[in-house]
mmCIF file of C-alpha atoms in Angstrom:
data_model
loop_
_atom_site.group_PDB
_atom_site.id
_atom_site.type_symbol
_atom_site.label_atom_id
_atom_site.label_comp_id
_atom_site.label_asym_id
_atom_site.label_seq_id
_atom_site.Cartn_x
_atom_site.Cartn_y
_atom_site.Cartn_z
ATOM 1 C CA MET K 11 0.215 -0.109 -0.061
ATOM 2 C CA ASN K 12 0.779 3.557 -0.322
ATOM 3 C CA LYS K 13 2.550 4.869 2.915
ATOM 4 C CA LYS K 14 0.729 8.385 2.569
ATOM 5 C CA LEU K 15 -2.941 6.489 2.524
ATOM 6 C CA ILE K 16 -1.952 4.466 5.359
ATOM 7 C CA ILE K 17 -0.468 7.265 7.626
ATOM 8 C CA GLY K 18 -4.392 9.084 6.382
ATOM 9 C CA LEU K 19 -5.850 6.535 7.559
ATOM 10 C CA SER K 20 -4.174 6.164 10.318
ATOM 11 C CA VAL K 21 -4.804 9.806 11.487
ATOM 12 C CA ILE K 22 -8.639 9.048 9.858
ATOM 13 C CA ILE K 23 -8.757 6.079 12.343
ATOM 14 C CA GLY K 24 -6.991 8.200 15.628
ATOM 15 C CA ILE K 25 -9.312 10.989 15.556
ATOM 16 C CA THR K 26 -12.247 8.507 14.915
ATOM 17 C CA PHE K 27 -11.393 6.789 18.573
ATOM 18 C CA PHE K 28 -10.967 10.060 20.408
ATOM 19 C CA VAL K 29 -14.696 10.853 19.221
ATOM 20 C CA LEU K 30 -15.584 7.952 20.164
ATOM 21 C CA ALA K 31 -14.357 8.641 23.476
ATOM 22 C CA PHE K 32 -15.642 12.058 24.069
ATOM 23 C CA GLU K 33 -18.968 10.228 23.486
ATOM 24 C CA TYR K 34 -18.619 7.432 25.853
ATOM 25 C CA LEU K 35 -17.673 9.851 28.503
ATOM 26 C CA ASN K 36 -20.178 12.469 28.294
ATOM 27 C CA VAL K 37 -23.001 11.014 27.461
ATOM 28 C CA PRO K 38 -25.364 8.347 28.985
ATOM 29 C CA ALA K 39 -25.601 4.307 27.647
ATOM 30 C CA GLY K 40 -29.210 5.051 27.305
ATOM 31 C CA SER K 41 -28.513 8.461 25.001
ATOM 32 C CA LEU K 42 -25.785 6.070 22.985
ATOM 33 C CA PRO K 43 -26.626 5.515 19.148
ATOM 34 C CA GLY K 44 -27.658 1.505 19.472
ATOM 35 C CA TYR K 45 -24.958 0.601 17.096
ATOM 36 C CA MET K 46 -22.153 1.462 19.414
ATOM 37 C CA PRO K 47 -21.222 -0.759 22.046
ATOM 38 C CA GLY K 48 -22.858 -0.240 25.253
ATOM 39 C CA PHE K 49 -26.069 0.893 24.689
ATOM 40 C CA GLU K 50 -28.394 -0.282 27.308
ATOM 41 C CA ALA K 51 -31.869 1.327 27.173
ATOM 42 C CA TYR K 52 -33.195 4.291 29.675
ATOM 43 C CA SER K 53 -29.691 3.581 31.335
ATOM 44 C CA THR K 54 -28.362 6.507 33.095
ATOM 45 C CA ARG K 55 -24.421 5.548 34.075
ATOM 46 C CA VAL K 56 -21.409 6.435 31.776
ATOM 47 C CA HIS K 57 -19.042 4.241 30.244
ATOM 48 C CA ILE K 58 -15.695 5.133 31.595
ATOM 49 C CA LYS K 59 -14.109 1.634 31.049
ATOM 50 C CA HIS K 60 -15.275 2.392 27.250
ATOM 51 C CA GLY K 61 -14.162 5.616 27.127
ATOM 52 C CA ILE K 62 -10.461 5.074 28.219
ATOM 53 C CA ALA K 63 -10.185 2.602 26.368
ATOM 54 C CA SER K 64 -11.347 4.787 23.232
ATOM 55 C CA VAL K 65 -8.507 7.361 24.193
ATOM 56 C CA LEU K 66 -5.780 4.289 24.538
ATOM 57 C CA LEU K 67 -6.716 3.066 21.143
ATOM 58 C CA GLY K 68 -6.530 6.546 19.877
ATOM 59 C CA LEU K 69 -3.428 7.520 21.229
ATOM 60 C CA ALA K 70 -1.626 4.065 19.819
ATOM 61 C CA THR K 71 -3.038 4.729 15.992
ATOM 62 C CA PHE K 72 -1.480 8.100 16.307
ATOM 63 C CA ALA K 73 1.554 6.969 17.538
ATOM 64 C CA PHE K 74 2.043 4.153 14.955
ATOM 65 C CA THR K 75 0.987 7.517 12.333
ATOM 66 C CA TRP K 76 4.370 8.986 14.160
ATOM 67 C CA PHE K 77 6.520 5.932 13.349
ATOM 68 C CA GLN K 78 5.351 5.164 10.013
ATOM 69 C CA THR K 79 6.450 9.318 9.342
ATOM 70 C CA GLY K 80 9.914 9.122 10.927
ATOM 71 C CA LYS K 81 13.038 8.438 8.418
ATOM 72 C CA LYS K 82 13.264 4.931 7.595
ATOM 73 C CA SER K 83 17.205 4.325 7.728
ATOM 74 C CA ILE K 84 19.808 5.324 9.586
ATOM 75 C CA GLU K 85 23.547 5.224 8.801
ATOM 76 C CA LEU K 86 25.969 4.045 10.909
ATOM 77 C CA SER K 87 29.353 5.527 10.246
#
């Protein structure tokens, strides 16, 4: 695959994880969209663990992106 395509996709995925983390940390489980894991009808609790996991996945994705943009080889003289 093209390196720029991989970098672009990983940035989009990282941003998506941070948006999910915001949703999990600020929206009660009963108000989450039905397609998101953790939806519980009429529940008022917030999914802290889901939010933390999404933040960590977002950070890991951005770390992957950072390593992909670095130099490929180091010359040792």
